[in-house]
mmCIF file of C-alpha atoms in Angstrom:
data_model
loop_
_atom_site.group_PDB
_atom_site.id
_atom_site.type_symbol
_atom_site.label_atom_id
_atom_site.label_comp_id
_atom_site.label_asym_id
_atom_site.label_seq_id
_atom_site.Cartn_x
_atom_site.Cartn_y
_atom_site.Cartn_z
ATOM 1 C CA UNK A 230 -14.141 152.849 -106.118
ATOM 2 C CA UNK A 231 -13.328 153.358 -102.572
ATOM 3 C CA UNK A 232 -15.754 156.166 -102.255
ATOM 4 C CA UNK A 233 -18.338 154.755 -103.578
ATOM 5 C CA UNK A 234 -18.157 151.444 -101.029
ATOM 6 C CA UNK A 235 -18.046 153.885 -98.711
ATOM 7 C CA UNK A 236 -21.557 155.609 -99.698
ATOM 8 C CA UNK A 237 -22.951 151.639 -100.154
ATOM 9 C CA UNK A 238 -21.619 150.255 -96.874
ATOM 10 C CA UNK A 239 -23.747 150.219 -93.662
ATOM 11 C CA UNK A 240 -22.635 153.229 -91.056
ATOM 12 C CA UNK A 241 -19.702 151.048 -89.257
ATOM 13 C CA UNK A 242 -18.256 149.975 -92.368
ATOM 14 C CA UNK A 243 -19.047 153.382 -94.088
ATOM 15 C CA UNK A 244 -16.844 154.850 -91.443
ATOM 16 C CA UNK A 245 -13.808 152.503 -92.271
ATOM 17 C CA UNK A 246 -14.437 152.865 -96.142
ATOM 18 C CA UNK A 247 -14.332 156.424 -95.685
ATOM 19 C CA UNK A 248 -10.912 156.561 -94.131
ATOM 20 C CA UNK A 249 -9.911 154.167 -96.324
ATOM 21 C CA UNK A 250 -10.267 156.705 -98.857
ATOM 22 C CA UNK A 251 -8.829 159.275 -96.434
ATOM 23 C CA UNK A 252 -5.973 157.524 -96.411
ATOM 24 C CA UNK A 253 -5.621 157.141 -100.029
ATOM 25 C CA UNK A 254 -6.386 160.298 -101.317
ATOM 26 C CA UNK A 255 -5.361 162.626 -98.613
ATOM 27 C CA UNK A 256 -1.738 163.552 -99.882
ATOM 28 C CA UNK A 257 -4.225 165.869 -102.072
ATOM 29 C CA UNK A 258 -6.215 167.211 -99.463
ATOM 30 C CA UNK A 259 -5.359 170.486 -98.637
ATOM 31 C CA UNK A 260 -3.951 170.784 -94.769
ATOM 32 C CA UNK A 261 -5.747 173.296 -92.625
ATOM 33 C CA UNK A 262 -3.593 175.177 -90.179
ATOM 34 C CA UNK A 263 -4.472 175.221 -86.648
ATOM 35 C CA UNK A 264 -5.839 178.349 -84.963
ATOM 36 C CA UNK A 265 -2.679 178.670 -83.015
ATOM 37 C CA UNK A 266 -0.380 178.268 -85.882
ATOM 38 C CA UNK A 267 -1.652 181.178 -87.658
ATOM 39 C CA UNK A 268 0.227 184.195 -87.138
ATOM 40 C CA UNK A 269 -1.393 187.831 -87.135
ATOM 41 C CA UNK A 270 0.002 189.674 -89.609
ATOM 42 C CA UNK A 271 2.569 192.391 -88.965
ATOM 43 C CA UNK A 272 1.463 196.226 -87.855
ATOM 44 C CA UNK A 273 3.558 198.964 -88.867
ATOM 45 C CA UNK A 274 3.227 201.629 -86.481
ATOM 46 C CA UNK A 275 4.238 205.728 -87.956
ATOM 47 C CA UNK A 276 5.927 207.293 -85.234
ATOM 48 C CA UNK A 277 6.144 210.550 -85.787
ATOM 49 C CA UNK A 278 9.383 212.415 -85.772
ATOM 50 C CA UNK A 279 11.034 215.173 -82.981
ATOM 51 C CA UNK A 280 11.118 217.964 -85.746
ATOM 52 C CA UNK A 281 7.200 216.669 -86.575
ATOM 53 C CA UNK A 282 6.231 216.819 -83.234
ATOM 54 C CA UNK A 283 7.453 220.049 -82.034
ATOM 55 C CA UNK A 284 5.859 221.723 -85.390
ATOM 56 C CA UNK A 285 2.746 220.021 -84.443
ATOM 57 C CA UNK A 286 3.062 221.877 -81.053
ATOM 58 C CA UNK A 287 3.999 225.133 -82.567
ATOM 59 C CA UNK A 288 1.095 225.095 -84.958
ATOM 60 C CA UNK A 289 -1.414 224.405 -81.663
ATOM 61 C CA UNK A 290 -0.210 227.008 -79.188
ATOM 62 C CA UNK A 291 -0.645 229.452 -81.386
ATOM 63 C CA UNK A 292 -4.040 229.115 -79.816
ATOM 64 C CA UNK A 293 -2.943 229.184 -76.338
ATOM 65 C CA UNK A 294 -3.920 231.980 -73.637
ATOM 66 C CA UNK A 295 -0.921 234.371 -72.544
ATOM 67 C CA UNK A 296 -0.565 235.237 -69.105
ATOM 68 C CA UNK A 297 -2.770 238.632 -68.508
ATOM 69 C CA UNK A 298 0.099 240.378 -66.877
ATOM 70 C CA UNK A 299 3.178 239.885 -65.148
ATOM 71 C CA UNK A 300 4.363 238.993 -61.522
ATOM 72 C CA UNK A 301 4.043 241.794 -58.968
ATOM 73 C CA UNK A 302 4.976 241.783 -55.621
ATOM 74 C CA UNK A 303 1.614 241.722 -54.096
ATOM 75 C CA UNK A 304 2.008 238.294 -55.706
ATOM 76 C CA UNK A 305 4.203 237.321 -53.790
ATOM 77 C CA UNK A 306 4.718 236.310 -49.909
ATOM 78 C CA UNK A 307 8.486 237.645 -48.513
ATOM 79 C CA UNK A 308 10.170 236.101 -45.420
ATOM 80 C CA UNK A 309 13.639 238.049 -44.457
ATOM 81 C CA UNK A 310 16.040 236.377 -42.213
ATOM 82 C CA UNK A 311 19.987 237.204 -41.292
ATOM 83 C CA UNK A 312 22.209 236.743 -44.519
ATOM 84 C CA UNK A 313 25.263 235.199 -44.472
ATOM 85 C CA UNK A 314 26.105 237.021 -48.086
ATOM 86 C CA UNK A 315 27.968 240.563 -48.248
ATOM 87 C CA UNK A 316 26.949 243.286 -45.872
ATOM 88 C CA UNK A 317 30.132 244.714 -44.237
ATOM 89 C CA UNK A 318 28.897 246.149 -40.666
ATOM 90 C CA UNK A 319 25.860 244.997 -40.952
ATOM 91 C CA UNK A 320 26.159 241.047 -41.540
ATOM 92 C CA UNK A 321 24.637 239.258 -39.819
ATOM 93 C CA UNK A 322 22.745 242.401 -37.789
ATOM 94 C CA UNK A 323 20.107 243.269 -40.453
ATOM 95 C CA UNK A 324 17.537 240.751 -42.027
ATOM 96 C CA UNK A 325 18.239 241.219 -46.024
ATOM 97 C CA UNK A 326 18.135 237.677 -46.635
ATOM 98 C CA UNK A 327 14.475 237.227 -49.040
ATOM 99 C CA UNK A 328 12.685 234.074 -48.962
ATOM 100 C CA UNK A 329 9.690 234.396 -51.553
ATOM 101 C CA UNK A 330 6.882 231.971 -52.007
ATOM 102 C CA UNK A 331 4.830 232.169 -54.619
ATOM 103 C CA UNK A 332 1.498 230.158 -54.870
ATOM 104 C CA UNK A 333 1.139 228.698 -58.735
ATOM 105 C CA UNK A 334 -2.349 228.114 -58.436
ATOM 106 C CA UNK A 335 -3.825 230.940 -56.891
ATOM 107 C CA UNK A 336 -2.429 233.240 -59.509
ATOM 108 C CA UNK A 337 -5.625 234.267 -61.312
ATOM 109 C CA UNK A 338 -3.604 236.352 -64.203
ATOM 110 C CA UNK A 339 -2.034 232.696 -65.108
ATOM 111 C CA UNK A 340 -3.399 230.459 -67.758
ATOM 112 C CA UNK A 341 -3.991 226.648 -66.574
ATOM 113 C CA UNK A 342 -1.390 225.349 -69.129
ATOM 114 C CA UNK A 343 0.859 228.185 -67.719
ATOM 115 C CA UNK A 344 0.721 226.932 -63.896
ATOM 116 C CA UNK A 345 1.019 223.255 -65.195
ATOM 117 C CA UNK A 346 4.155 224.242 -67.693
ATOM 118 C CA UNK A 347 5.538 226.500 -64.697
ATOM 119 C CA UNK A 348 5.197 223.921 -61.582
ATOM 120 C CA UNK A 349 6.285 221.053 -63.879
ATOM 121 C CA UNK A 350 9.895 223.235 -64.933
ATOM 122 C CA UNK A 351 10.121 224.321 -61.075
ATOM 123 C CA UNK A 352 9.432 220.632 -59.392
ATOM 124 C CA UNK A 353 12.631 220.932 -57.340
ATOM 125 C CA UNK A 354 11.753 224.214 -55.664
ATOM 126 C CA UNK A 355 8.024 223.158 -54.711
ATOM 127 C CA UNK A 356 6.540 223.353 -51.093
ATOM 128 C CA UNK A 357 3.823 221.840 -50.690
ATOM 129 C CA UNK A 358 1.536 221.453 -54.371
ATOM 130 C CA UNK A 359 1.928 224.696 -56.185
ATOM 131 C CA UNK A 360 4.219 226.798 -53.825
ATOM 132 C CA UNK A 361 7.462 228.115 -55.291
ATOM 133 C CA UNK A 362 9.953 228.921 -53.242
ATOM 134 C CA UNK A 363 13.501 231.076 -53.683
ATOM 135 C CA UNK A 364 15.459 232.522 -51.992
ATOM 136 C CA UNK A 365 18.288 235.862 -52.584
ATOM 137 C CA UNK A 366 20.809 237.112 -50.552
ATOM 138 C CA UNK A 367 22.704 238.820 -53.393
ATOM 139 C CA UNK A 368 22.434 242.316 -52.084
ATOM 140 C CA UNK A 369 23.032 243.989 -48.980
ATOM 141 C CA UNK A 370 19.043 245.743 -48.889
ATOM 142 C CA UNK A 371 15.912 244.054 -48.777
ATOM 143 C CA UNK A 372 14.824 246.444 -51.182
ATOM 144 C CA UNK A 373 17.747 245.020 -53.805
ATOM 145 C CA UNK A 374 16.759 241.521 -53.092
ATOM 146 C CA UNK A 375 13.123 241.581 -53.427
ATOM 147 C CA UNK A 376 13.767 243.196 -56.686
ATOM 148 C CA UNK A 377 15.705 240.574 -57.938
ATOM 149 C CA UNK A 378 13.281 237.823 -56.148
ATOM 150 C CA UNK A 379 10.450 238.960 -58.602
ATOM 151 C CA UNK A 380 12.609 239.511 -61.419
ATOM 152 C CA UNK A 381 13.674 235.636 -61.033
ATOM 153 C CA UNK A 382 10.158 234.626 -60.904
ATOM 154 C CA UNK A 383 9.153 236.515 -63.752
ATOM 155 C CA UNK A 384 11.675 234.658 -65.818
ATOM 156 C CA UNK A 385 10.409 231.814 -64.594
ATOM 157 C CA UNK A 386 7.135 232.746 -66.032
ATOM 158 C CA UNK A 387 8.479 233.659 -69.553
ATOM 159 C CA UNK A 388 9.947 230.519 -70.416
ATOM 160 C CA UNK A 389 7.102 228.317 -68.675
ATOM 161 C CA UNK A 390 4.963 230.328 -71.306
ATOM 162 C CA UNK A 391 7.067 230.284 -74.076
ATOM 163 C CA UNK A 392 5.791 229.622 -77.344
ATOM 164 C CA UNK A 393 7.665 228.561 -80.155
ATOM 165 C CA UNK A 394 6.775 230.443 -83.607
ATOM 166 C CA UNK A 395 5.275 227.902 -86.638
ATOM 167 C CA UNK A 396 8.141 226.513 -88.821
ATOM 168 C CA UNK A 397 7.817 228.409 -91.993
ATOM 169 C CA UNK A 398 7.526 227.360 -95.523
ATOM 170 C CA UNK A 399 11.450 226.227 -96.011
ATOM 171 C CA UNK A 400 11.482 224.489 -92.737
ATOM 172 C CA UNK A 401 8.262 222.289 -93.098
ATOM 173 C CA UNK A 402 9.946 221.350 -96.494
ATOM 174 C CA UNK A 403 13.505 220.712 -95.164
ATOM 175 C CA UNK A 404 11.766 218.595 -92.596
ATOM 176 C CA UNK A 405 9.854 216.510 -95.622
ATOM 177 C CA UNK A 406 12.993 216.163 -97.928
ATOM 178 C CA UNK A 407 14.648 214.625 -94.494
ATOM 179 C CA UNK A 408 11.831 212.211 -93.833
ATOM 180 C CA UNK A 409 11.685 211.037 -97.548
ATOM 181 C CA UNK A 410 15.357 210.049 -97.795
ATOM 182 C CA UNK A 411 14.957 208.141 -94.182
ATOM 183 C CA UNK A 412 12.108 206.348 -95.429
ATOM 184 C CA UNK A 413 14.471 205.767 -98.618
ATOM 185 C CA UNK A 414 17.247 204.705 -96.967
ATOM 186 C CA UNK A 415 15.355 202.215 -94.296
ATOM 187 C CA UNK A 416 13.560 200.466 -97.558
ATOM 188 C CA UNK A 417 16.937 200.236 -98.837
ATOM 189 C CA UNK A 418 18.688 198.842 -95.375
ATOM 190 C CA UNK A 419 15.525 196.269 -95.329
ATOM 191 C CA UNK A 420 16.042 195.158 -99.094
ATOM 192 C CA UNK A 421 19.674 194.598 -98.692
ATOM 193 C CA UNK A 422 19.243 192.157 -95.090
ATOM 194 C CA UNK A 423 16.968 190.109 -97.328
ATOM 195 C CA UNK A 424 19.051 189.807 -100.059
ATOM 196 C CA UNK A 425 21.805 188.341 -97.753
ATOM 197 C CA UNK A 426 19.300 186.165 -95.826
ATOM 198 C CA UNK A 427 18.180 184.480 -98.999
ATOM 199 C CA UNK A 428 22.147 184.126 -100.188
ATOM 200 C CA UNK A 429 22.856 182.097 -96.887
ATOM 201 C CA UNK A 430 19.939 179.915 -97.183
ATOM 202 C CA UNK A 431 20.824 179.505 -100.809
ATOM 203 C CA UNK A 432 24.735 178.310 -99.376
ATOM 204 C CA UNK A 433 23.381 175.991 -97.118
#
């Protein structure tokens, strides 16, 4: 009845019928929520794991370039000084103390991952950008100690250029059985906290 004075009344008093009726019959209404009231709805984000990662990375540098050759010592720039280190008569008379620098980015026989690998594992003996820089006074020749100069920046090479081999067959499914039960286990942990969040609401 209320709605119907309200479509018969004049627009002022069709207004006032029509809240009337607003009034009356709005318990049924449904309620719209306000923009900011709604909530987005949650993103899970798949992280993947340290054992998924590094087989990731195993399976792509297969791929990679290997360094063309090794270190020699035209590479490499020597600058001998007075050691301190064992001589006997001739400490502190003969230079036999090595400095070598070697320059990461003008080695041509290096790949670009290589240099970036090598000068990233080396930060702490850089000069300048790309300039590594060691020194050996283990011996009592230069000779000796250039040797072992090259020989340490050789290994410094090897395990900037390292490349892990591809996990095999067992490995990949070790890796897989391990996921599975975490994923088991985390559904589990998440069903349990809801089951005692509803019992405490339920004690209230």
């Amino acid at each position: 009845a209320l709605l119907s004075l309200a479509h018969r009344a004049p627009s002022s008093s069709c207004t006032a019928a029509a809240r009337t009726a607003l009034r009356c019959y709005g318990n049924n209404a449904p309620a719209k929520k306000e923009p900011w009231r709604q909530r987005p709805m949650p993103v899970t984000v798949c992280r993947a794991t340290r054992g998924e990662k590094a087989a990731s990375y195993a399976k792509q540098a297969q791929s990679f370039d290997r360094p063309k050759r090794q270190i020699e010592r035209e590479d490499v720039d020597f600058i001998f000084s007075r050691s301190g280190g064992p001589g006997g008569q001739n400490v502190n008379k003969v230079e036999t103390r090595v400095t070598a620098r070697f320059d990461v980015e003008s080695a041509h026989f290096l790949p670009d991952w290589v240099k970036q690998k090598l000068q990233k594992q080396q930060a702490n003996r850089l000069i300048g950008k790309s300039v590594i820089q060691i020194s050996v006074q283990e011996q009592r020749t230069q000779i000796d100690n250039i040797r072992i100069a090259v020989k340490k920046l050789q290994e410094m090479i090897e395990k900037a250029s390292y490349i892990p081999p591809p996990p095999d067959k067992e490995k990949f499914k070790k890796m897989k059985r391990v996921m599975r039960n975490a994923d088991k286990k985390r559904v589990e942990d998440k069903r349990r906290k809801s089951q005692m969040r509803r019992l405490k609401e339920e004690l209230r």
